[in-house]
CSV table of C-alpha atoms in Angstrom, one decimal:
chain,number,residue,atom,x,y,z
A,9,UNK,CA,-25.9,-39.2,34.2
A,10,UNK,CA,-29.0,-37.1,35.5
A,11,UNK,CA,-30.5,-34.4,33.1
A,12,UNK,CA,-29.2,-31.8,35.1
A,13,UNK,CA,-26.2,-32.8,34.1
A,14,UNK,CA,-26.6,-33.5,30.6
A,15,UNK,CA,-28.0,-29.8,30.5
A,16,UNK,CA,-25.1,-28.5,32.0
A,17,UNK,CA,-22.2,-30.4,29.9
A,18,UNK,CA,-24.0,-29.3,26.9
A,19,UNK,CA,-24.2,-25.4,28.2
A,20,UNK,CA,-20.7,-25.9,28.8
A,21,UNK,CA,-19.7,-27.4,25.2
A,22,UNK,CA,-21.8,-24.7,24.2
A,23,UNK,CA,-19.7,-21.9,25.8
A,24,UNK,CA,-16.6,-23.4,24.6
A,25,UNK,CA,-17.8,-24.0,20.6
A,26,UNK,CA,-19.1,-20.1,20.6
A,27,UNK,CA,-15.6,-19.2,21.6
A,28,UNK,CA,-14.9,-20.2,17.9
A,29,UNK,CA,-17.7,-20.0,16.0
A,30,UNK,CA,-18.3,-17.2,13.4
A,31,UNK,CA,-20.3,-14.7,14.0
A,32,UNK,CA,-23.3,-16.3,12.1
A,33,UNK,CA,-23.2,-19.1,14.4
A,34,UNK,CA,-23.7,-17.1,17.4
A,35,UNK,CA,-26.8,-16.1,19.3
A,36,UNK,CA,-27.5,-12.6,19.1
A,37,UNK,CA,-28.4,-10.8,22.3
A,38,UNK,CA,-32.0,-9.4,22.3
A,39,UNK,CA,-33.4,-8.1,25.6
A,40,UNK,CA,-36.8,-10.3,25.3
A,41,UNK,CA,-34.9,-13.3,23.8
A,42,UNK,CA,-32.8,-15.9,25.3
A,43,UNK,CA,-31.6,-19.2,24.3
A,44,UNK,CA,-33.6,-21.8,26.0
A,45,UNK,CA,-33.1,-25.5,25.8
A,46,UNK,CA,-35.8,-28.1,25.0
A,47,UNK,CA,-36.6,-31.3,24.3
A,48,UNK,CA,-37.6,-33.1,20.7
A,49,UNK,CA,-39.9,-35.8,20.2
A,50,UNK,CA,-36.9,-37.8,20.2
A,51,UNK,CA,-35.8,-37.1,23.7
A,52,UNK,CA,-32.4,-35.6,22.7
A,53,UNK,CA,-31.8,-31.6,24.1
A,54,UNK,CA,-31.5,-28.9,21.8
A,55,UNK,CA,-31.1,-25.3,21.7
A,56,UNK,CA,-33.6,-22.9,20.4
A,57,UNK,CA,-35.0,-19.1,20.2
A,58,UNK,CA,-37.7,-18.7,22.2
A,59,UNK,CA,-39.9,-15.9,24.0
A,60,UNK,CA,-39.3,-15.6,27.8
A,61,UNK,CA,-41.6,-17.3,30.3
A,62,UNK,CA,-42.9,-13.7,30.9
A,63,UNK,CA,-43.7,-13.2,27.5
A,64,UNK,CA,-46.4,-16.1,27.2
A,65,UNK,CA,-49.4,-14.1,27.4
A,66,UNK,CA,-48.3,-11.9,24.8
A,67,UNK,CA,-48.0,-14.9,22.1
A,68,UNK,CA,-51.8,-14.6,20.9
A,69,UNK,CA,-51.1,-10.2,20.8
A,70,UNK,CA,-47.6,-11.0,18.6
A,71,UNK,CA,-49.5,-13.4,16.3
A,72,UNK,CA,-51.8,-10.3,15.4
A,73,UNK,CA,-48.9,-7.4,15.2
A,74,UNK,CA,-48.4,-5.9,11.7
A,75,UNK,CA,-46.1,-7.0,9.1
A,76,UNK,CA,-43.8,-3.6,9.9
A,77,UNK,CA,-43.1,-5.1,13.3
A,78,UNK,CA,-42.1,-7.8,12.2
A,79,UNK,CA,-40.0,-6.3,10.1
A,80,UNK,CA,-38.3,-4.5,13.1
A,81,UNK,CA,-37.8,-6.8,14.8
A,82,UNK,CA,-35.9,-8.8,12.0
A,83,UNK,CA,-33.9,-5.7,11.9
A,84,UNK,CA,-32.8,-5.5,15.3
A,85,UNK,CA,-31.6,-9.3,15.4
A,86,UNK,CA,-29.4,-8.6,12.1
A,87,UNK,CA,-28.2,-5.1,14.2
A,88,UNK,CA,-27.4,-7.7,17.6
A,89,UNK,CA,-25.8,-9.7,14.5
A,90,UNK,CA,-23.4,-7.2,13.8
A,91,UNK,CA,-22.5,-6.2,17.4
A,92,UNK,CA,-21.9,-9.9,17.9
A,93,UNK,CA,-19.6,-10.4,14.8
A,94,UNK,CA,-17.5,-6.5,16.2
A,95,UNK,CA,-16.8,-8.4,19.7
A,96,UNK,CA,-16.1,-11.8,18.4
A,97,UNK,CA,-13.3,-10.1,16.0
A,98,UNK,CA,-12.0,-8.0,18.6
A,99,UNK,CA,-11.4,-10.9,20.6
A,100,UNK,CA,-9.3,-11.9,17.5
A,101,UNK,CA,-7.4,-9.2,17.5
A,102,UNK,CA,-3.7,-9.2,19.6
A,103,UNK,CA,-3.6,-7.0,22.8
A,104,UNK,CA,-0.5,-5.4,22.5
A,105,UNK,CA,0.7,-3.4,25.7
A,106,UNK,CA,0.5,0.7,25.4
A,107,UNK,CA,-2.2,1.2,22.5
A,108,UNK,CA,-4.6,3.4,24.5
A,109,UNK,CA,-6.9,5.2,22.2
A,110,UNK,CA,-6.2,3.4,19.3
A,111,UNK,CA,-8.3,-0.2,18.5
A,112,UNK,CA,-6.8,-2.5,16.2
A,113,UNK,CA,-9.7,-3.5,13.3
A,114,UNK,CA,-7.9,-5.7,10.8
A,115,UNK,CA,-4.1,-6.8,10.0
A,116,UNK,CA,-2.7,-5.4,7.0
A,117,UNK,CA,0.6,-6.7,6.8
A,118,UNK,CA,3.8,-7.7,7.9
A,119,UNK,CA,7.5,-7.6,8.4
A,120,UNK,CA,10.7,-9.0,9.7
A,121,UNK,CA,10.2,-7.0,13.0
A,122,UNK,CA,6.3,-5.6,12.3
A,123,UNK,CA,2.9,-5.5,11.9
A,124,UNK,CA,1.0,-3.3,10.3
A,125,UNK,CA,-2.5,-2.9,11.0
A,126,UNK,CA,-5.8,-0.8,10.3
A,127,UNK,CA,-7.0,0.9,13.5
A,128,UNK,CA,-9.3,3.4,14.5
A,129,UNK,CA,-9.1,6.3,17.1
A,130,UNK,CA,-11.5,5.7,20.3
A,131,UNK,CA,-11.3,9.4,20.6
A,132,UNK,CA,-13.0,10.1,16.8
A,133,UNK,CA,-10.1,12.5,16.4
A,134,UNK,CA,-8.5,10.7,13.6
A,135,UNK,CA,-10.9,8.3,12.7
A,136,UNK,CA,-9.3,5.2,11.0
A,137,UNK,CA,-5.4,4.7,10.6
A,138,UNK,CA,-2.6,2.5,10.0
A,139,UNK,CA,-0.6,1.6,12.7
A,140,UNK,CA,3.2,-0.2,12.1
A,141,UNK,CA,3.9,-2.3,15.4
A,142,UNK,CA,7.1,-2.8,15.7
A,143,UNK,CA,8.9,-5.6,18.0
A,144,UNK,CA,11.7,-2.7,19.7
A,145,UNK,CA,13.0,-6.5,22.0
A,146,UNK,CA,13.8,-7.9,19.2
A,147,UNK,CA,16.0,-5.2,17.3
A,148,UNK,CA,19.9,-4.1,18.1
A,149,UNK,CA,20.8,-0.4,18.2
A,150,UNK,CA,21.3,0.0,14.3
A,151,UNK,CA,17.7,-0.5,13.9
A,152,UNK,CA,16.2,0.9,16.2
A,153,UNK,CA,18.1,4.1,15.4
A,154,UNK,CA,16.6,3.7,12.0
A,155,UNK,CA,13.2,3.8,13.3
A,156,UNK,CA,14.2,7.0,15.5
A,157,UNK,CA,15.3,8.5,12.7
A,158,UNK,CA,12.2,7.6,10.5
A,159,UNK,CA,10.0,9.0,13.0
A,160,UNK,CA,12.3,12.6,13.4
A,161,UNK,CA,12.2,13.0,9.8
A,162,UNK,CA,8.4,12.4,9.4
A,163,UNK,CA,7.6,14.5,12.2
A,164,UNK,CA,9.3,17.9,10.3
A,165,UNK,CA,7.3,16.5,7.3
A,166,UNK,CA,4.0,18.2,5.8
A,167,UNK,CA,2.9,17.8,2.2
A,168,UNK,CA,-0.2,16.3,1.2
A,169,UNK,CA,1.6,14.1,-1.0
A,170,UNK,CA,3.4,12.3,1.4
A,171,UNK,CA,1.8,10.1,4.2
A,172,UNK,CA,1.3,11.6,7.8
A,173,UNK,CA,2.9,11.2,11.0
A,174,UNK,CA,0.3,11.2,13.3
A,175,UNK,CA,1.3,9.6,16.5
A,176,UNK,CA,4.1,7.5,17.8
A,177,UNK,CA,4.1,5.4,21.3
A,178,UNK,CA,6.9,4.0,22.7
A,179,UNK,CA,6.2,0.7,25.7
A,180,UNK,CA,8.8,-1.4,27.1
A,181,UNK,CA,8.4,-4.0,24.2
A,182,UNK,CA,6.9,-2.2,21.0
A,183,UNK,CA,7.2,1.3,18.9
A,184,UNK,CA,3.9,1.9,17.4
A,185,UNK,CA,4.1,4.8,14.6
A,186,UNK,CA,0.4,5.8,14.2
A,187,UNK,CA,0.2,6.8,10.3
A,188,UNK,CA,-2.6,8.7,8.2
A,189,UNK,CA,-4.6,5.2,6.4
A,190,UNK,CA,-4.5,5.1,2.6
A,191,UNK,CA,-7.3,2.4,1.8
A,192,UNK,CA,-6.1,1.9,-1.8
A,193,UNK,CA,-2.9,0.3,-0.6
A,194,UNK,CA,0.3,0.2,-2.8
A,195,UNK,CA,0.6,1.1,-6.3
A,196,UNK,CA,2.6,-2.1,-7.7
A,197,UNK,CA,-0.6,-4.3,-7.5
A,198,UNK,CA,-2.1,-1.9,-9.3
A,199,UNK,CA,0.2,-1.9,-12.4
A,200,UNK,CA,0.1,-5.8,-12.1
A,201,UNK,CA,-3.8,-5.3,-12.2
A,202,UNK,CA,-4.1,-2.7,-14.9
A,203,UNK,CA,-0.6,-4.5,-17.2
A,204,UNK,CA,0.7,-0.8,-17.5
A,205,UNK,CA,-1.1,3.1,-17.0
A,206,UNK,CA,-2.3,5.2,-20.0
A,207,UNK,CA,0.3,8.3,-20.2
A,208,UNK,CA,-2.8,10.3,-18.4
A,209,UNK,CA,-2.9,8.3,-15.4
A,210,UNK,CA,1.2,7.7,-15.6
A,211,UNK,CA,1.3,11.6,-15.3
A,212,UNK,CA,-0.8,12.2,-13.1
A,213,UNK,CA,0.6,9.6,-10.6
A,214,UNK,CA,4.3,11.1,-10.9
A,215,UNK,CA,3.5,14.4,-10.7
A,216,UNK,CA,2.4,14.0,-7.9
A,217,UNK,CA,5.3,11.7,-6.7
A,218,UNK,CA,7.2,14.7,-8.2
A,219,UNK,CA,5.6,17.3,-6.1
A,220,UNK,CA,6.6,15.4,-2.6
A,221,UNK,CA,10.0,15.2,-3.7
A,222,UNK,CA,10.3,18.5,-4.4
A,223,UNK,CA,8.9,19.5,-1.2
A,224,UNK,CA,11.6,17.0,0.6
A,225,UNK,CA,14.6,18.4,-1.6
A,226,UNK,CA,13.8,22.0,-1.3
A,227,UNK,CA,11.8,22.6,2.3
A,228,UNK,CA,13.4,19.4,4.3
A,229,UNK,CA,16.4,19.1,2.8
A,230,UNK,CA,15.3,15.1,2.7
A,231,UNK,CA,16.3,12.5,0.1
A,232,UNK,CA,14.2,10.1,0.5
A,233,UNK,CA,16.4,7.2,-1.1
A,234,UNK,CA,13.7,4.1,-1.9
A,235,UNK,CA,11.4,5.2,-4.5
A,236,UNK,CA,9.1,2.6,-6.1
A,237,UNK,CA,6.5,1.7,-6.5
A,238,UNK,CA,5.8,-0.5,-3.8
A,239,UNK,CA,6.1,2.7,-1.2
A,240,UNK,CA,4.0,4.7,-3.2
A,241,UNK,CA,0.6,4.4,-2.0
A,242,UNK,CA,-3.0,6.0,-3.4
A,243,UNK,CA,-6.3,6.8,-2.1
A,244,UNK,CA,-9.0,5.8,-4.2
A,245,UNK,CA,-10.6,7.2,-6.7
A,246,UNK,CA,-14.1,6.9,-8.4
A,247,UNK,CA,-14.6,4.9,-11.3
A,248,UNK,CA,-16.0,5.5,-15.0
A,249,UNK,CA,-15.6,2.6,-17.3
A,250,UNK,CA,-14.5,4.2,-21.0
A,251,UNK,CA,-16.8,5.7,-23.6
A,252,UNK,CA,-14.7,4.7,-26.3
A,253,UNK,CA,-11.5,2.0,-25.7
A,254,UNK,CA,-9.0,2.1,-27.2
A,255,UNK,CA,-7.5,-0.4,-29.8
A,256,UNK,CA,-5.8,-3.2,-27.6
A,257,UNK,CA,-1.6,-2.6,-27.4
A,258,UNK,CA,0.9,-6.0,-27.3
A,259,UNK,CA,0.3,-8.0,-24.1
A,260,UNK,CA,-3.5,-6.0,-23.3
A,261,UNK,CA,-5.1,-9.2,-23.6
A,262,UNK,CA,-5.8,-9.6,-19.8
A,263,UNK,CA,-5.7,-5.8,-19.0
A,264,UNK,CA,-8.5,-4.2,-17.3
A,265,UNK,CA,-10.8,-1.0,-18.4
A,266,UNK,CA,-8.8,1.8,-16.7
A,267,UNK,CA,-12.1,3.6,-17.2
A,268,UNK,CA,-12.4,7.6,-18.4
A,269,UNK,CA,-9.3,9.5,-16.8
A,270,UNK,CA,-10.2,13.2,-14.7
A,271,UNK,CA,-8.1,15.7,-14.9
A,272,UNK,CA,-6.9,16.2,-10.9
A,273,UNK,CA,-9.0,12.8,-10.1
A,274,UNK,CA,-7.1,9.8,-11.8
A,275,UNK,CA,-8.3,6.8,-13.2
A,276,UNK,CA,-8.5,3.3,-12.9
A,277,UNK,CA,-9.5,3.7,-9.4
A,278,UNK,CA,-6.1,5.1,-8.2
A,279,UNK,CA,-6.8,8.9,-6.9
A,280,UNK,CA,-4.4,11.0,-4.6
A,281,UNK,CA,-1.0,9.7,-4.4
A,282,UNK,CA,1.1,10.1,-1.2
A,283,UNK,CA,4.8,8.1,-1.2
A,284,UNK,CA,5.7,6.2,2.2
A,285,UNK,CA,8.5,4.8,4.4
A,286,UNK,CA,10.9,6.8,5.1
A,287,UNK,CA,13.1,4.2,6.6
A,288,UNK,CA,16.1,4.9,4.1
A,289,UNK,CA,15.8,8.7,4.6
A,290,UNK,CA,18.2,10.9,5.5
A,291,UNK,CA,18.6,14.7,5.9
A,292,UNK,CA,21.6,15.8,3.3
A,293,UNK,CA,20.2,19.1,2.0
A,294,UNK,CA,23.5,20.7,-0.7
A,295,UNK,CA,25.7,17.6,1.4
A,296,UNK,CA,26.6,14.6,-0.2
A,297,UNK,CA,26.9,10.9,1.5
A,298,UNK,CA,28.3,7.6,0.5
A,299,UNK,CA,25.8,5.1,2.6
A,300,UNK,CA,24.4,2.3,0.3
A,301,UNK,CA,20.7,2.1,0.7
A,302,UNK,CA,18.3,1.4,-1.5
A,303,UNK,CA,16.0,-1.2,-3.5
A,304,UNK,CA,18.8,-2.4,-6.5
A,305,UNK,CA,16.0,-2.0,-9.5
A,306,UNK,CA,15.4,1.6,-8.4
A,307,UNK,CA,19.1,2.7,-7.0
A,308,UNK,CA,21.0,5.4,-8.9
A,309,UNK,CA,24.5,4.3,-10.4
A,310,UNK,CA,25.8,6.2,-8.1
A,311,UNK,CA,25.1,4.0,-5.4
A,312,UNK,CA,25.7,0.9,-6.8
A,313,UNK,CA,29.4,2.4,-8.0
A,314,UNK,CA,29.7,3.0,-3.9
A,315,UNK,CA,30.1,6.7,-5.3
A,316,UNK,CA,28.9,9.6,-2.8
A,317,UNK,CA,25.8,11.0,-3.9
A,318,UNK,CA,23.2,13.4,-3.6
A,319,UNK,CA,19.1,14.3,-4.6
A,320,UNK,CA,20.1,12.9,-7.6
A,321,UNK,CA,19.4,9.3,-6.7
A,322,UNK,CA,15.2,10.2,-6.2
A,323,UNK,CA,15.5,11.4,-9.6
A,324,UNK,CA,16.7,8.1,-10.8
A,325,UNK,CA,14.1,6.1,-9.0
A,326,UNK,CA,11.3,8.5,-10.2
A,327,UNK,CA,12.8,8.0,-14.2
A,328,UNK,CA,12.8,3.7,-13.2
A,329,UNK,CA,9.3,4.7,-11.8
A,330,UNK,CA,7.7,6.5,-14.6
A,331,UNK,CA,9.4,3.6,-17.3
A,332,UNK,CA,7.2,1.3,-15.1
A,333,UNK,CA,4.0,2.8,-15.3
A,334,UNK,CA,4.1,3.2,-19.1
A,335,UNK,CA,4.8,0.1,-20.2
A,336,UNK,CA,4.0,-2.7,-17.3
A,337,UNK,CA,7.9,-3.6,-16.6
A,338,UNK,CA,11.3,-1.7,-14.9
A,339,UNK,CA,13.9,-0.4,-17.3
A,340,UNK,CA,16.8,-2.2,-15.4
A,341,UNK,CA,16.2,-6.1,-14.8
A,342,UNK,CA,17.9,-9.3,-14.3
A,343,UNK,CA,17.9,-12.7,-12.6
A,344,UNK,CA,21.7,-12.1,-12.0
A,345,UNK,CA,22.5,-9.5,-9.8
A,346,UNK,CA,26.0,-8.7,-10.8
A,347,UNK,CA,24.7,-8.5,-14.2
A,348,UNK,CA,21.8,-6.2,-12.6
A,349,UNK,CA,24.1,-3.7,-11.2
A,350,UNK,CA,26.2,-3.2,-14.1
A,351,UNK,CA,23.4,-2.5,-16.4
A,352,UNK,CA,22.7,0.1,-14.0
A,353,UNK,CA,26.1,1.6,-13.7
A,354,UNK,CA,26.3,1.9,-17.5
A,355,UNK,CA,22.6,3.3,-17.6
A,356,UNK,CA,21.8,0.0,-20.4
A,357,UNK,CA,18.1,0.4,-21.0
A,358,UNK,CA,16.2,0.4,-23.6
A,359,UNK,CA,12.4,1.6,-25.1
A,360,UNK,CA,11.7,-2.2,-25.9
A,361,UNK,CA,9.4,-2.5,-29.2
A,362,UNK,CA,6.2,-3.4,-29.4
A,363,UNK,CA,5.3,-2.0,-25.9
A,364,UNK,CA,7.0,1.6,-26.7
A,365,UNK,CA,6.0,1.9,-29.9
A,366,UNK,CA,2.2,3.7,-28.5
A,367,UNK,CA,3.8,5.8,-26.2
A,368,UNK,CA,4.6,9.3,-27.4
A,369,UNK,CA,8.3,11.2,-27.7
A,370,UNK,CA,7.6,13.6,-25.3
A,371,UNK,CA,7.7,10.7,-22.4
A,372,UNK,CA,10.2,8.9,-23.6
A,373,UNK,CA,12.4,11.9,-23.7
A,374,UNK,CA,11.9,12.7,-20.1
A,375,UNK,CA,12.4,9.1,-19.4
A,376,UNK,CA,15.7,9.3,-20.7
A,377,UNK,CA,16.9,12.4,-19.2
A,378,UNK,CA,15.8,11.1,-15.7
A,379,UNK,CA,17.6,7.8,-16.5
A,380,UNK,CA,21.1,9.5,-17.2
A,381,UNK,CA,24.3,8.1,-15.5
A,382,UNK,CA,25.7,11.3,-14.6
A,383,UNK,CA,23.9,12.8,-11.9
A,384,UNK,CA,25.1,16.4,-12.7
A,385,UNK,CA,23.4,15.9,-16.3
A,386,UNK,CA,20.6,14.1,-14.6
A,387,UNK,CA,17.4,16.6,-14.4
A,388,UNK,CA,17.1,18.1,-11.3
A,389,UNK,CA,13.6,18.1,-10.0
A,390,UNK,CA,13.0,21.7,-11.0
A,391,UNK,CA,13.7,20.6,-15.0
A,392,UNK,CA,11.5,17.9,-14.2
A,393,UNK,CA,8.8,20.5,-13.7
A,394,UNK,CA,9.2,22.3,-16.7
A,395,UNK,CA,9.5,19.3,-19.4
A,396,UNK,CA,6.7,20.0,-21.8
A,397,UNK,CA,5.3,16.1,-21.6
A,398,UNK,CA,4.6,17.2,-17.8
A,399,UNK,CA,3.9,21.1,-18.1
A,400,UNK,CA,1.4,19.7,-21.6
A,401,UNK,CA,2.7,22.2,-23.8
A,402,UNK,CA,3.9,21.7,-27.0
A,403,UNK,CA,7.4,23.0,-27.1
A,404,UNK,CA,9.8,20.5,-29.1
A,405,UNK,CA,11.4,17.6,-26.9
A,406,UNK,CA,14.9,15.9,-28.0
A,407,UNK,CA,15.9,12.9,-26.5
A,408,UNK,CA,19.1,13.2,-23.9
A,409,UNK,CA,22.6,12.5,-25.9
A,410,UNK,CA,24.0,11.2,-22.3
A,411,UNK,CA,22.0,7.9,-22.5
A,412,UNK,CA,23.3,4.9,-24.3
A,413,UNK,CA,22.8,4.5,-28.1
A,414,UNK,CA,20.8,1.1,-27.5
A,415,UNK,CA,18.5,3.1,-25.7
A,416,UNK,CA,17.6,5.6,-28.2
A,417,UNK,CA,16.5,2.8,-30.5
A,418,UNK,CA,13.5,0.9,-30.2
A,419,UNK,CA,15.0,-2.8,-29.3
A,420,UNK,CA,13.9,-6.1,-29.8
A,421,UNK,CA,12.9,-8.5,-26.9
A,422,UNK,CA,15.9,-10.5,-25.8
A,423,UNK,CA,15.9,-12.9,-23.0
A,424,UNK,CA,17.9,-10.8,-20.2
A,425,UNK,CA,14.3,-8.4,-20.6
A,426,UNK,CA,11.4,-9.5,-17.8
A,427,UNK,CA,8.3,-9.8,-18.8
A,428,UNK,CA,5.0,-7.4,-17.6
A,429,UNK,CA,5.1,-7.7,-14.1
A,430,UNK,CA,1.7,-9.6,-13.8
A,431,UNK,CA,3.8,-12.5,-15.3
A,432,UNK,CA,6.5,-12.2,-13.0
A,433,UNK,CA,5.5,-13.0,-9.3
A,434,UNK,CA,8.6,-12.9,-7.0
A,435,UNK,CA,8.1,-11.4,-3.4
A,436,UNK,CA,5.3,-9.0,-4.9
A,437,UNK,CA,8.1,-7.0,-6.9
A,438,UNK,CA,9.2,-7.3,-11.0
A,439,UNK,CA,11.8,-9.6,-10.8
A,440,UNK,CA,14.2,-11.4,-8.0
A,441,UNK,CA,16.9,-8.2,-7.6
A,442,UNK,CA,14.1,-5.5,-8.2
A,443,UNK,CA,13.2,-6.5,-3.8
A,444,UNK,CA,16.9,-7.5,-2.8
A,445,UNK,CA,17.9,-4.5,-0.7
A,446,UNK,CA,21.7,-3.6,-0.9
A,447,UNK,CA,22.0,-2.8,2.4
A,448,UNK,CA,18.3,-3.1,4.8
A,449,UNK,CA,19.7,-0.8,7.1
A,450,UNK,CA,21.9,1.6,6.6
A,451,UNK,CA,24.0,3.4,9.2
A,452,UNK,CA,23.0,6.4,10.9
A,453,UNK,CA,26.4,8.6,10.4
């Protein structure tokens, strides 16, 4: 083999290993340096960074330049770094078929049917979003009409607690619905991280919750229908570890600082909330329907008794969400199912000692009147407004008399009861029925 050759296979491998090669790996492109090849005092070819052929007579004027330049010029290789590393990961990136403005930057998730990425707008309009890809070939008519109907609802939508509709393309092959980006994510890994919220941040996480429902009963005419907390997502917020912790509660051994809470700011990092997916919604506004839907840990006994039903059930879900953030696990929990459900239809919770004892009677009377069988004695979002715990006034509070006698007493742990949900690690969700959907999609009538 002639050294032309061997030159040329090994510009070849070359090519074909940069194809793959991180971005640290890779030569950066600098107008007045190239890669050249040479030989070592070994004989063997190798690749190095070296100054043009024109540049020779400027060697001896380099050698001189001041430290600054050099500086620079360090600089600009680590700026050709960065370019390099942008192209080599958009090469990584799928090129799915009717995108147009919108660049895919880095995979987020994914479904049964979808993807869900983080993408920015070409256009600067939007800056960054999320974008759910979904595979339309690969769906029958029931679920792509739940998709339609997602996308109608969220288009009549606009609350800043709830996450924006910004675009949606249809192609031959894929639906892409262009959303408003939360960078903090969902709230469940923060309740895993943090073991349970202070009642400050619980409160100021469901009010908030509280506020886009009540925009969705009373302007839309929307029930929303899967509350929890895995679609409830946050933006975050800045943090400031606490002055003065407080004495550690039962379980707190591995809980992190939620740091110094701000009224209208948060804590713990977790900042504006805005709730999500709106797969299971459905426009009922005073109208009642009878279509099981729902997550089982979160659904309303009204559901699971294949009962018609109303708003009622996102009050439910809400009273399963604040339990959650208060004390680390879901009031209604079970490895069986059947058991599961008729917890839920007999509204069998409790305010399991040691982890209740800290939090005050305020909460755990508005837990119980959200968690109340009867969804005419339920509180309506309105009354949910006005309880003192969430108004902070000082008025009296009495526990509901429509909730089971167990759960006016502070329990002991029995082994039906999960543990905090950073001990229990089943499909990102409390416990094995908390992610089994009754029905995963429901039908359009």
């Amino acid at each position: 083999m002639t050294k032309m050759q061997s030159i040329n296979n090994l510009i070849q491998q070359r090519k074909e290993t940069r194809l793959v090669e991180s971005h640290n790996d890779l030569v950066p492109y600098v107008s007045t340096i190239h890669a050249k090849h040479s030989t070592d005092p070994t004989g063997e070819l190798s690749f190095a960074i070296t100054a043009t052929d024109t540049d020779e007579p400027k060697k001896a004027q380099a050698a001189t330049q001041e430290p600054s330049n050099q500086i620079r010029q360090e600089r600009s290789v680590e700026v050709n770094h960065s370019v390099a590393a942008e192209i080599v990961h958009r090469f990584k990136m799928p090129q799915y078929p009717g995108l147009g403005r919108w660049v895919l930057v880095e995979k987020l998730g994914s479904g049964a049917f979808s993807n869900v990425y983080r993408a920015r707008d070409s256009r600067t309009e939007f800056g960054e979003v999320a974008i759910k890809i979904l595979r339309s070939f690969q769906m029958d008519s029931y679920q792509r009409a739940k998709i339609l109907n997602e996308v109608q609802i969220m288009r009549n939508i606009d609350h800043p607690n709830i996450v924006k509709l910004i675009d949606f393309v249809e192609s031959q092959q894929f639906c892409y619905i262009i959303l408003e980006l939360c960078t903090g994510g969902e709230l469940l890994p923060q309740i895993v991280r943090l073991t349970y919220f202070s009642e400050d941040l619980s409160k100021h996480v469901i009010v908030q919750v509280a506020k886009a429902i009540e925009y969705l009963h009373e302007t839309s005419g929307v029930v929303h229908r899967d509350i929890k907390p895995e679609n409830i997502l946050f933006l975050p917020a800045p943090f400031t570890p606490s002055k003065n912790p407080k004495p550690q509660q039962p379980g707190d051994e591995d809980k992190e600082d939620e740091g110094e809470f701000t009224s209208n700011f948060g804590s713990g990092g977790i900042g504006e909330i805005k709730i999500a997916d709106f797969g299971l919604s459905k426009v009922i506004w005073d109208t009642r329907t009878g279509t099981p839907c729902g997550t089982v840990g979160y659904t309303a006994p009204e559901i699971v008794k294949d009962e018609q039903y109303s708003k009622g059930v996102d009050m439910w879900a809400m009273g399963c969400v604040l339990y959650t953030l208060l004390c680390g696990f879901p009031p209604f929990c079970d490895e069986s199912i059947q058991i599961l459900t008729k917890k839920i239809a007999c509204g069998q919770f409790i305010f399991l000692s040691p982890w209740w004892d800290h939090i005050s009677k305020p909460a755990r009377d508005l837990v119980s009147h959200l968690l109340v069988v009867d969804p005419k004695k339920r509180y309506n979002i309105k009354e949910f407004m006005e309880h003192p715990w969430i108004c902070r006034a000082d008025e009296e509070t009495i526990i509901t008399a429509e909730v089971p006698l167990l759960a006016q007493l502070h329990g002991q742990m029995s082994q039906t009861y999960p543990q905090p949900l950073k001990d229990v690690v089943v499909d990102q969700a409390p416990c094995q029925p908390v992610s089994a959907h009754i029905l995963s999609v429901p039908s359009t009538s």
